[in-house]
Coordinates of C-alpha atoms in Angstrom, one line a residue:
Chain A
M151 CA 57.2 108.0 119.6
K152 CA 58.0 109.6 116.2
I153 CA 61.3 108.2 115.2
I154 CA 63.5 109.0 112.2
I155 CA 66.0 106.3 111.1
A156 CA 68.5 108.5 109.2
G157 CA 70.6 106.2 107.2
A158 CA 68.4 102.9 106.3
G159 CA 71.3 100.6 105.5
A160 CA 71.3 97.2 107.3
M161 CA 71.8 98.5 110.7
G162 CA 69.3 101.4 110.3
S163 CA 66.7 98.8 109.0
R164 CA 67.4 96.6 112.0
F165 CA 66.6 99.5 114.4
G166 CA 63.7 100.7 112.2
I167 CA 62.1 97.3 112.0
M168 CA 62.4 96.6 115.7
L169 CA 61.0 100.0 116.9
H170 CA 58.3 99.7 114.3
Q171 CA 57.2 96.3 115.7
N172 CA 56.8 98.0 119.1
N173 CA 54.4 100.4 117.7
H174 CA 56.5 103.5 117.2
E175 CA 55.8 105.7 114.4
V176 CA 59.1 105.2 112.4
I177 CA 60.3 106.6 109.0
L178 CA 63.3 105.6 107.2
I179 CA 65.5 108.1 105.2
D180 CA 68.2 107.2 103.0
G181 CA 70.0 108.1 99.8
W182 CA 69.6 104.9 97.8
Q183 CA 66.7 105.5 95.7
A184 CA 66.2 101.8 94.4
H185 CA 66.2 100.7 98.2
I186 CA 63.6 103.4 99.0
D187 CA 61.3 102.4 96.1
L188 CA 61.2 98.8 97.0
I189 CA 60.6 99.5 100.6
N190 CA 57.6 101.7 99.6
Q191 CA 56.3 99.1 97.1
N192 CA 56.6 96.2 98.9
G193 CA 57.5 96.9 102.7
L194 CA 61.1 96.5 104.2
K195 CA 61.7 92.6 104.0
A196 CA 63.9 91.0 106.5
N197 CA 64.9 87.7 107.5
L198 CA 64.7 88.2 111.4
N199 CA 66.6 85.3 112.8
G200 CA 65.0 82.9 110.3
E201 CA 61.6 84.3 110.3
E202 CA 60.5 86.3 107.2
V203 CA 59.2 89.9 108.2
I204 CA 57.8 92.5 106.0
A205 CA 57.7 96.0 107.7
K206 CA 55.5 98.6 106.2
I207 CA 57.6 101.5 107.0
P208 CA 57.5 104.7 105.0
A209 CA 60.8 105.4 103.4
Y210 CA 61.9 108.7 101.8
H211 CA 65.1 109.9 99.8
Q212 CA 67.0 112.4 101.8
D213 CA 67.0 114.9 98.7
Q214 CA 63.0 114.7 98.7
L215 CA 61.9 115.8 102.2
A216 CA 60.6 119.1 101.3
E217 CA 57.0 118.1 101.5
V218 CA 57.4 115.5 104.5
D219 CA 55.8 116.6 107.5
F220 CA 57.3 114.7 110.5
A221 CA 57.9 116.2 113.9
A222 CA 60.7 113.9 115.1
E223 CA 61.1 113.1 118.8
L224 CA 64.0 110.9 118.2
V225 CA 66.6 110.6 115.3
I226 CA 68.8 107.6 115.1
V227 CA 71.7 108.2 112.6
F228 CA 73.0 105.2 110.9
T229 CA 74.8 106.8 107.7
K230 CA 78.3 106.4 106.9
A231 CA 80.5 108.8 108.7
M232 CA 81.1 111.0 105.6
Q233 CA 77.3 111.1 104.8
L234 CA 76.5 112.4 108.3
D235 CA 76.7 116.1 107.6
A236 CA 74.6 115.9 104.4
M237 CA 72.0 113.7 106.2
M238 CA 71.6 116.2 109.1
Q239 CA 71.4 119.0 106.7
A240 CA 68.6 116.9 104.8
I241 CA 66.5 116.5 107.8
Q242 CA 66.8 119.8 109.6
G243 CA 63.3 120.7 108.9
M244 CA 62.1 117.9 110.8
L245 CA 64.2 118.7 114.0
Q246 CA 62.3 120.2 116.8
T247 CA 63.7 122.0 119.7
E248 CA 63.3 118.9 121.7
T249 CA 64.4 116.3 119.2
K250 CA 67.0 114.1 120.5
V251 CA 69.7 112.8 118.3
L252 CA 71.2 109.3 119.0
C253 CA 74.4 108.6 117.0
L254 CA 75.7 105.0 117.0
L255 CA 78.2 105.4 114.3
N256 CA 81.8 104.2 114.6
G257 CA 84.6 106.6 114.9
I258 CA 84.8 109.8 116.9
G259 CA 84.0 113.5 116.8
H260 CA 80.5 112.9 115.1
E261 CA 79.0 115.3 117.8
E262 CA 80.8 118.2 116.2
V263 CA 78.8 117.5 113.0
I264 CA 75.6 116.9 114.7
Q265 CA 75.8 120.1 117.1
K266 CA 75.7 122.2 114.0
Y267 CA 72.0 121.2 113.8
V268 CA 71.1 120.2 117.2
P269 CA 71.7 121.6 120.6
F270 CA 74.5 119.8 122.4
E271 CA 72.2 118.7 125.3
N272 CA 70.0 116.9 122.9
I273 CA 72.9 114.5 121.6
L274 CA 73.2 111.1 122.7
L275 CA 76.2 109.1 121.8
G276 CA 76.3 105.2 121.8
N277 CA 78.0 102.0 120.6
T278 CA 76.2 98.9 119.6
M279 CA 77.1 95.4 119.2
W280 CA 74.1 94.5 117.0
T281 CA 75.1 93.3 113.4
A282 CA 72.9 93.4 110.2
G283 CA 73.5 92.6 106.6
M284 CA 72.0 93.9 103.3
V285 CA 70.7 91.3 101.0
G286 CA 69.7 93.8 98.2
P287 CA 67.5 96.9 97.9
G288 CA 64.6 96.6 100.1
E289 CA 65.9 93.6 102.0
V290 CA 68.1 92.8 104.9
K291 CA 69.2 89.8 107.1
L292 CA 69.1 90.3 110.9
F293 CA 70.7 87.4 112.9
G294 CA 72.0 87.1 116.3
N295 CA 72.0 89.3 119.4
G296 CA 73.4 92.5 120.5
T297 CA 73.2 95.4 122.9
V298 CA 73.4 99.2 122.9
D299 CA 75.4 101.4 125.2
L300 CA 74.3 105.0 125.1
Q301 CA 74.9 108.2 127.1
N302 CA 74.0 112.0 127.1
L303 CA 76.8 114.5 126.1
G304 CA 75.2 117.5 127.9
E305 CA 75.5 117.8 131.6
G306 CA 72.2 116.8 133.4
Q307 CA 70.6 115.0 130.5
E308 CA 70.9 111.6 132.2
E309 CA 67.2 111.1 132.4
I310 CA 66.7 111.7 128.6
A311 CA 69.6 109.1 127.9
K312 CA 67.9 106.6 130.2
E313 CA 64.4 107.1 128.6
T314 CA 65.9 106.6 125.2
A315 CA 67.6 103.4 126.3
K316 CA 64.3 102.2 127.8
V317 CA 62.5 103.0 124.3
L318 CA 65.2 100.8 122.6
T319 CA 65.1 98.0 125.3
E320 CA 61.4 97.6 125.1
A321 CA 61.6 97.2 121.4
G322 CA 64.2 94.3 122.0
L323 CA 67.3 96.2 121.4
N324 CA 68.9 95.7 124.8
A325 CA 70.0 99.2 125.5
R326 CA 71.5 100.5 128.7
Y327 CA 72.7 103.8 129.9
A328 CA 76.5 103.9 130.1
D329 CA 78.4 105.7 132.5
N330 CA 81.3 106.7 130.4
I331 CA 80.4 106.3 126.8
L332 CA 83.2 108.2 125.6
A333 CA 85.7 105.8 127.1
S334 CA 84.0 103.0 125.2
I335 CA 83.9 105.0 121.9
Y336 CA 87.6 105.8 122.2
K337 CA 88.4 102.2 123.1
K338 CA 86.6 101.2 120.0
A339 CA 88.2 103.8 118.0
C340 CA 91.6 102.7 119.1
V341 CA 91.1 99.3 117.7
N342 CA 89.6 100.7 114.3
G343 CA 92.4 103.5 114.4
T344 CA 95.1 100.9 114.1
M345 CA 93.7 97.7 112.6
N346 CA 91.8 99.5 109.9
G347 CA 94.2 101.9 108.5
L348 CA 97.3 99.8 108.9
C349 CA 95.9 96.5 107.4
T350 CA 94.5 98.6 104.5
I351 CA 97.8 100.3 103.8
L352 CA 99.8 97.0 104.2
D353 CA 97.0 95.0 102.4
S354 CA 97.3 92.5 105.2
S355 CA 95.0 90.5 107.6
M356 CA 95.1 91.6 111.2
A357 CA 97.2 88.6 112.3
D358 CA 99.6 89.0 109.3
F359 CA 100.4 92.3 110.4
G360 CA 100.2 91.8 114.3
E361 CA 102.8 89.2 113.8
T362 CA 105.3 91.4 112.1
A363 CA 108.3 92.7 114.3
P364 CA 107.3 96.6 113.9
A365 CA 103.4 96.1 114.8
D366 CA 103.9 96.9 118.5
F367 CA 105.8 100.1 118.0
I368 CA 103.5 101.3 115.2
V369 CA 100.3 100.5 117.3
E370 CA 101.7 101.9 120.4
N371 CA 102.6 105.2 118.8
I372 CA 99.1 105.7 117.2
V373 CA 97.3 104.6 120.4
K374 CA 99.3 107.2 122.4
E375 CA 98.0 109.8 120.2
F376 CA 94.3 108.7 120.7
L377 CA 94.9 108.5 124.5
A378 CA 96.4 112.0 124.6
V379 CA 93.3 113.6 122.8
A380 CA 91.1 111.4 124.9
K381 CA 92.7 112.7 128.0
A382 CA 92.2 116.3 126.8
E383 CA 88.5 115.5 126.7
N384 CA 88.7 113.9 130.2
V385 CA 88.5 110.4 129.0
N386 CA 91.1 108.5 130.7
L387 CA 92.1 105.1 129.2
D388 CA 94.8 102.7 130.2
L389 CA 97.4 102.2 127.5
S390 CA 98.2 98.7 128.3
E391 CA 94.7 97.6 128.6
V392 CA 93.9 99.1 125.1
L393 CA 96.9 97.5 123.6
T394 CA 96.0 94.1 125.1
Q395 CA 92.6 94.5 123.4
I396 CA 94.1 95.3 120.1
K397 CA 96.4 92.4 120.3
G398 CA 93.4 90.3 120.7
C399 CA 92.7 91.0 117.1
Y400 CA 95.8 89.1 116.0
N401 CA 94.4 85.8 117.3
R402 CA 94.2 83.5 114.3
E403 CA 91.7 81.2 116.2
T404 CA 89.2 84.0 116.3
I405 CA 89.3 87.0 114.1
G406 CA 92.8 87.4 113.2
E407 CA 92.9 86.1 109.6
H408 CA 90.0 88.5 108.8
H409 CA 90.8 91.8 107.0
P410 CA 89.0 94.9 108.8
S411 CA 86.3 96.6 107.2
M412 CA 88.2 99.5 105.7
H413 CA 90.3 96.9 103.8
Q414 CA 87.1 95.5 102.5
D415 CA 85.8 99.1 101.6
L416 CA 88.9 100.2 99.8
I417 CA 91.1 97.4 98.5
T418 CA 88.2 95.0 97.7
N419 CA 85.4 97.4 96.8
N420 CA 87.3 100.6 95.8
R421 CA 85.0 102.7 98.1
L422 CA 86.2 105.7 100.0
T423 CA 87.1 105.0 103.7
E424 CA 86.0 106.5 107.1
I425 CA 89.6 107.3 107.9
D426 CA 88.7 111.0 108.5
Y427 CA 86.3 110.0 111.2
I428 CA 89.0 107.7 113.1
N429 CA 92.6 108.8 112.8
G430 CA 91.8 112.0 110.9
A431 CA 89.3 113.0 113.7
I432 CA 92.2 112.6 116.2
V433 CA 94.3 115.0 114.0
R434 CA 91.6 117.8 114.0
K435 CA 91.2 117.3 117.9
G436 CA 95.0 117.2 118.3
E437 CA 95.2 120.6 116.5
K438 CA 92.4 121.8 118.7
Y439 CA 94.3 120.8 121.8
N440 CA 97.8 121.3 120.6
I441 CA 98.7 117.8 120.9
P442 CA 101.1 116.5 118.1
T443 CA 99.5 113.5 116.3
P444 CA 102.0 112.6 113.5
Y445 CA 101.3 108.9 113.3
C446 CA 97.7 109.5 112.8
A447 CA 98.2 112.4 110.2
F448 CA 100.6 110.2 108.3
L449 CA 98.2 107.2 108.4
T450 CA 95.2 109.5 107.4
S451 CA 97.2 110.9 104.4
L452 CA 98.4 107.4 103.2
V453 CA 95.0 106.2 103.2
H454 CA 93.6 109.2 101.2
S455 CA 96.5 108.8 98.8
K456 CA 95.6 105.3 98.3
E457 CA 92.0 106.1 97.7
E458 CA 93.0 108.4 94.9
I459 CA 95.6 106.0 93.5
L460 CA 92.8 103.4 93.3
G461 CA 90.1 105.8 92.0
A462 CA 87.8 104.8 95.0
K463 CA 84.4 106.5 95.0
Chain B
M198 CA 147.1 101.0 92.3
K199 CA 145.8 97.8 94.2
I200 CA 142.1 98.2 94.1
I201 CA 139.3 96.2 95.8
I202 CA 135.9 96.4 94.3
A203 CA 133.9 95.2 97.4
G204 CA 130.6 94.2 95.9
A205 CA 130.9 93.2 92.2
G206 CA 127.2 93.6 91.1
A207 CA 126.6 95.8 88.0
M208 CA 128.0 99.0 89.3
G209 CA 131.0 97.4 91.0
S210 CA 131.7 95.4 87.7
R211 CA 131.6 98.8 85.9
F212 CA 134.3 100.4 88.1
G213 CA 136.3 97.1 88.1
I214 CA 136.4 96.8 84.4
M215 CA 137.2 100.5 83.7
L216 CA 140.0 100.8 86.4
H217 CA 141.4 97.3 85.2
Q218 CA 141.6 98.6 81.6
N219 CA 143.6 101.5 83.0
N220 CA 146.1 98.9 84.3
H221 CA 145.3 98.9 87.9
E222 CA 145.7 95.9 89.9
V223 CA 142.0 95.2 90.5
I224 CA 140.3 92.2 92.4
L225 CA 136.5 91.8 92.7
I226 CA 134.9 90.5 96.1
D227 CA 131.3 89.3 96.1
G228 CA 129.0 87.0 98.0
W229 CA 127.4 85.5 94.6
Q230 CA 129.3 82.1 94.1
A231 CA 128.1 81.4 90.5
H232 CA 129.1 85.1 89.3
I233 CA 132.5 84.6 91.1
D234 CA 132.9 81.1 89.4
L235 CA 132.0 82.5 85.9
I236 CA 134.2 85.5 86.2
N237 CA 137.2 83.3 87.3
Q238 CA 136.5 80.7 84.3
N239 CA 135.7 83.1 81.6
G240 CA 136.5 86.6 82.8
L241 CA 133.9 89.3 83.5
K242 CA 131.9 89.7 80.3
A243 CA 130.5 93.2 79.5
N244 CA 128.6 94.8 76.8
L245 CA 130.3 98.2 77.0
N246 CA 128.3 100.7 75.0
G247 CA 127.8 98.0 72.3
E248 CA 131.3 96.5 72.4
E249 CA 131.8 93.1 73.9
V250 CA 134.6 93.2 76.5
I251 CA 136.1 90.3 78.6
A252 CA 137.9 91.3 81.6
K253 CA 140.3 89.0 83.4
I254 CA 139.9 90.2 86.8
P255 CA 140.3 87.9 89.7
A256 CA 137.2 87.3 91.7
Y257 CA 136.8 85.9 95.4
H258 CA 133.9 85.0 97.5
Q259 CA 133.8 87.2 100.6
D260 CA 133.8 84.2 102.9
Q261 CA 136.8 82.8 101.4
L262 CA 139.5 85.4 101.8
A263 CA 141.7 83.8 104.3
E264 CA 144.4 82.8 101.9
V265 CA 144.2 85.9 99.7
D266 CA 147.2 88.2 100.1
F267 CA 146.2 91.6 98.8
A268 CA 147.3 94.9 100.5
A269 CA 144.7 97.2 99.2
E270 CA 145.4 100.9 98.6
L271 CA 141.9 101.7 97.7
V272 CA 138.5 99.8 98.4
I273 CA 135.5 101.0 96.5
V274 CA 132.4 99.6 98.4
F275 CA 129.5 98.8 96.0
T276 CA 127.5 96.3 98.2
K277 CA 123.8 96.6 99.0
A278 CA 123.4 98.8 102.2
M279 CA 122.5 95.9 104.4
Q280 CA 125.6 93.9 103.2
L281 CA 128.0 96.5 103.9
D282 CA 129.0 95.6 107.5
A283 CA 129.6 91.9 106.5
M284 CA 131.7 93.0 103.6
M285 CA 134.0 95.3 105.6
Q286 CA 134.4 92.6 108.1
A287 CA 135.4 90.0 105.4
I288 CA 137.8 92.3 103.9
Q289 CA 139.4 93.5 107.3
G290 CA 142.6 91.4 106.8
M291 CA 143.5 93.3 103.4
L292 CA 143.2 96.9 105.0
Q293 CA 146.3 98.5 105.6
T294 CA 146.8 101.7 107.8
E295 CA 146.7 103.9 104.7
T296 CA 144.0 102.0 102.8
K297 CA 141.2 104.5 101.6
V298 CA 137.7 103.4 101.3
L299 CA 135.3 105.2 98.9
C300 CA 131.8 104.5 99.5
L301 CA 129.3 105.2 96.6
L302 CA 126.2 103.6 98.0
N303 CA 122.9 105.3 98.1
G304 CA 121.5 106.3 101.4
I305 CA 123.2 107.9 104.5
G306 CA 125.2 107.1 107.5
H307 CA 127.4 104.4 105.8
E308 CA 130.3 106.0 107.3
E309 CA 129.2 105.0 110.6
V310 CA 129.6 101.1 109.6
I311 CA 132.9 101.7 107.6
Q312 CA 134.6 103.5 110.6
K313 CA 134.3 100.4 112.6
Y314 CA 137.0 99.1 110.3
V315 CA 138.9 102.0 108.8
P316 CA 140.1 105.3 110.4
F317 CA 137.8 108.2 109.7
E318 CA 140.3 110.1 107.8
N319 CA 140.6 107.3 105.3
I320 CA 136.9 107.4 104.4
L321 CA 135.7 109.1 101.2
L322 CA 132.0 109.3 100.4
G323 CA 130.6 110.1 97.0
N324 CA 127.7 110.0 94.5
T325 CA 127.6 108.6 91.2
M326 CA 125.3 109.0 88.2
W327 CA 126.8 106.1 86.3
T328 CA 124.3 103.3 85.6
A329 CA 124.9 99.5 85.0
G330 CA 122.8 96.3 84.7
M331 CA 123.4 92.7 85.4
V332 CA 122.6 90.3 82.5
G333 CA 123.3 87.1 84.3
P334 CA 126.2 85.6 86.4
G335 CA 129.6 86.7 85.0
E336 CA 127.8 89.2 82.6
V337 CA 127.0 92.9 82.8
K338 CA 125.7 95.5 80.3
L339 CA 127.3 99.0 80.7
F340 CA 125.7 101.8 78.5
G341 CA 125.8 105.6 78.7
N342 CA 127.7 108.1 80.4
G343 CA 128.3 109.2 84.2
T344 CA 130.1 111.1 86.8
V345 CA 131.2 110.6 90.3
D346 CA 131.5 113.2 93.0
L347 CA 133.4 112.5 95.9
Q348 CA 134.9 114.0 99.0
N349 CA 137.0 113.2 102.0
L350 CA 135.2 113.0 105.4
G351 CA 138.2 113.6 107.6
E352 CA 139.4 117.2 107.9
G353 CA 142.5 118.1 105.9
Q354 CA 142.2 115.1 103.8
E355 CA 141.5 116.9 100.6
E356 CA 144.3 115.8 98.8
I357 CA 143.6 112.1 99.1
A358 CA 140.1 112.7 97.8
K359 CA 141.5 114.7 94.9
E360 CA 144.1 112.0 94.0
T361 CA 141.3 109.4 94.1
A362 CA 139.2 111.4 91.8
K363 CA 142.1 111.7 89.5
V364 CA 142.6 107.8 89.5
L365 CA 138.9 107.3 88.6
T366 CA 138.9 110.1 85.8
E367 CA 142.0 108.7 84.3
A368 CA 140.0 105.4 84.0
G369 CA 137.2 107.2 82.3
L370 CA 134.9 107.5 85.4
N371 CA 134.7 111.3 85.3
A372 CA 135.3 111.8 89.1
R373 CA 135.6 115.2 90.5
Y374 CA 136.3 116.5 94.1
A375 CA 133.1 117.9 95.5
D376 CA 133.0 120.8 98.1
N377 CA 130.0 119.5 99.9
I378 CA 129.5 115.9 99.3
L379 CA 127.1 115.5 102.2
A380 CA 124.8 118.1 100.9
S381 CA 124.5 115.9 97.6
I382 CA 124.2 112.7 99.5
Y383 CA 121.4 114.2 101.7
K384 CA 119.5 115.7 98.7
K385 CA 119.6 112.4 97.0
A386 CA 118.4 110.6 100.2
C387 CA 115.6 113.0 100.5
V388 CA 114.4 111.8 96.9
N389 CA 114.8 108.1 97.8
G390 CA 113.5 109.0 101.4
T391 CA 110.2 109.9 99.9
M392 CA 109.7 108.2 96.7
N393 CA 111.0 104.8 97.5
G394 CA 109.1 104.0 100.7
L395 CA 106.1 105.8 99.9
C396 CA 105.5 104.2 96.4
T397 CA 106.5 100.9 97.9
I398 CA 103.8 101.1 100.6
L399 CA 101.2 102.5 98.2
D400 CA 102.2 100.2 95.4
S401 CA 102.3 103.3 93.1
S402 CA 104.2 105.0 90.4
M403 CA 105.9 108.2 91.4
A404 CA 103.4 110.2 89.5
D405 CA 100.4 108.3 90.7
F406 CA 101.5 109.1 94.2
G407 CA 102.6 112.6 93.5
E408 CA 99.2 113.8 91.9
T409 CA 97.3 112.7 94.9
A410 CA 95.9 115.4 97.2
P411 CA 98.1 114.5 100.3
A412 CA 101.3 114.0 98.6
D413 CA 102.8 117.5 99.5
F414 CA 102.0 117.2 102.9
I415 CA 103.4 113.8 103.5
V416 CA 106.5 114.6 101.4
E417 CA 107.2 117.8 103.2
N418 CA 106.9 116.2 106.7
I419 CA 109.5 113.6 105.7
V420 CA 111.8 115.9 104.0
K421 CA 111.9 118.4 107.1
E422 CA 113.0 115.4 109.2
F423 CA 116.0 114.9 106.8
L424 CA 116.7 118.6 106.7
A425 CA 116.7 118.7 110.4
V426 CA 119.1 115.9 110.8
A427 CA 121.2 117.2 108.1
K428 CA 121.4 120.6 109.9
A429 CA 122.7 118.9 113.0
E430 CA 125.5 117.6 110.9
N431 CA 126.2 121.0 109.6
V432 CA 124.7 120.3 106.2
N433 CA 122.2 123.1 105.3
L434 CA 119.6 122.3 102.6
D435 CA 117.1 124.6 101.2
L436 CA 113.4 123.0 101.8
S437 CA 112.0 124.4 98.6
E438 CA 114.7 123.4 96.4
V439 CA 114.6 119.8 97.6
L440 CA 110.7 119.8 97.4
T441 CA 111.2 121.1 93.7
Q442 CA 113.6 118.3 92.8
I443 CA 111.2 115.6 94.4
K444 CA 108.4 117.0 92.4
G445 CA 110.4 116.5 89.3
C446 CA 110.0 112.7 89.9
Y447 CA 106.2 113.2 89.2
N448 CA 106.8 114.2 85.6
R449 CA 105.1 111.5 83.4
E450 CA 107.1 112.9 80.4
T451 CA 110.2 111.7 82.1
I452 CA 110.4 109.3 85.0
G453 CA 106.9 109.9 86.6
E454 CA 105.4 106.5 85.4
H455 CA 108.2 104.5 86.9
H456 CA 108.2 102.7 90.1
P457 CA 111.2 103.4 92.3
S458 CA 113.9 100.6 92.8
M459 CA 112.7 99.9 96.3
H460 CA 109.3 99.1 94.9
Q461 CA 111.0 96.8 92.4
D462 CA 112.9 95.2 95.2
L463 CA 110.0 94.4 97.5
I464 CA 106.9 94.4 95.5
T465 CA 108.1 92.9 92.4
N466 CA 111.1 90.8 93.6
N467 CA 110.2 90.1 97.2
R468 CA 113.6 91.2 98.4
L469 CA 114.4 93.1 101.5
T470 CA 114.7 96.7 101.2
E471 CA 117.5 99.3 102.1
I472 CA 114.9 101.4 104.1
D473 CA 117.2 101.2 107.2
Y474 CA 119.8 103.1 105.3
I475 CA 117.4 105.9 104.0
N476 CA 114.7 106.9 106.4
G477 CA 115.9 104.4 109.2
A478 CA 119.2 106.2 109.1
I479 CA 117.4 109.5 109.8
V480 CA 115.6 107.8 112.8
R481 CA 118.9 106.7 114.3
K482 CA 120.7 110.0 113.7
G483 CA 117.5 111.7 115.1
E484 CA 117.8 109.8 118.1
K485 CA 121.3 110.8 118.4
Y486 CA 120.8 114.4 118.0
N487 CA 117.5 114.4 119.9
I488 CA 115.4 115.5 116.8
P489 CA 112.0 113.7 116.5
T490 CA 111.4 111.9 113.5
P491 CA 108.0 110.2 113.6
Y492 CA 107.5 110.3 109.8
C493 CA 110.6 108.5 109.0
A494 CA 110.1 106.1 111.9
F495 CA 106.5 105.1 110.8
L496 CA 107.6 104.8 107.4
T497 CA 110.4 102.6 108.0
S498 CA 108.3 100.5 110.3
L499 CA 105.5 100.1 107.6
V500 CA 108.0 98.9 105.0
H501 CA 109.6 96.4 107.5
S502 CA 106.1 95.1 108.4
K503 CA 105.4 94.9 104.6
E504 CA 108.7 92.9 104.1
E505 CA 107.6 90.4 106.7
I506 CA 104.0 90.2 105.4
L507 CA 105.5 89.3 101.9
G508 CA 108.1 86.9 103.2
A509 CA 110.9 89.1 101.6
K510 CA 114.4 87.8 101.7

């Protein structure tokens, strides 16, 4: 199968390597020139559960695709959320009428970007529990195990989703067809939509925030906005179940003393955040469905102000 | 006139000294024992526009008033907002049927606390532009000029307000009767209700926040809640006028590069904030008038979470 990995960071590299090892025709597309150059010179290096692997996968810069002739059957997008639109635009010429696009990004509403370039019925959404890390340009480390849940967005496209899951599973990626992927995506977004923005603005670990008196009030108000928007999209989530899941993040024995990824992006590394694709997406969808979302709007704005104050890039 | 200064920090000391110099019988009440002891030993020391002044004014700890016999005619409260209730309770025994209470605290809704102890018609509210600073226990510095605006809360009590203004003015405090003190108080609260909480949460100067893209959106949403609540109390403020006043705080040539006082309290000095008497008061009043106040509620909660995270006291 001809597969584009659109966004060849750590996770994209993992999927690329595993699909390439299973004899698919894979190409990597990314915006990091040094990474691309080293992959093309030396192959993509990976420490795959302790074993050194070198995968000879062609890599291209997303701004230099004019001459590349590749009729993709499947695109797996693994960009940062804010880079998705530019990436989709860059690979437009490789998309066929039948090309499927599988989006495994965190956050919600990515289908609104993707469907500017691809028919709705060709879009697959998913969640993955795989992890991966960058060592440096051209090199990744891939430890542990994971799964992928995915589903078609278009009606009657179940077979396509199941076939795609099969392709991934045969490559060792443990994919399965999900009955209600939007529910999983919204649930994950509720966790990210509270922990990420709040711990970033408060410069706090999840437990340090979660143990403050106002935490329940704040979290509940944000989550209610997510659930109201989800409901408008026929996704029904149980408030108390979602709140319980979020409270799990406060546990100091497990992940509670960690700072969520957005805090690392903005406060530690001065990078722009993905807030527009989490709380910001709820605001946009809220406007569409006429649902008030003041908590998400305020939090999104605060994070953007903080980005500017810190000069994040 | 027998006058209690209830809360003898820098501003209370200024009013106490100036009224004492004008031959009123003044006592100071405070909760800071070292300050009280030094005042009683050496007098209250002040650098008053460059001149060294020592004012022999009796000072009492608010927890040791049982034996103090003082039938107050006027009480001027100058506590921190969160200390007001305890102070009013402490001085209860000195309040006569006719005792007037003048409240010059920042923030809104203090009359709700005061009227637990004093008839509504005896309450005067005001704003002051005077400044004052603590040097250390027993010592203050008092530079520059100022004014006081004040008004009666109870109907038909204009004469009392005007007489009180006269007493202050005769002592050099430039007081005047205000036609619509609630409008001034709400206007000032709009500035504090945006700059204070936002610059505290964002750890930012007023200009650094004000120049970010989301600033207008955030400020307008907060101010609209203040104005809706004010309107329910028959105080009509003009949105664009208030917004213009707030934007004046972003001016780097004047005060823009400063951090507001709440930032100094919480971020610099790890002290609890007065957020409950600014945005928090709007939330409480909003509940009373059935006006939604999500922006004020969220900001109040964030500041309280930050207080706990920093272990503020």
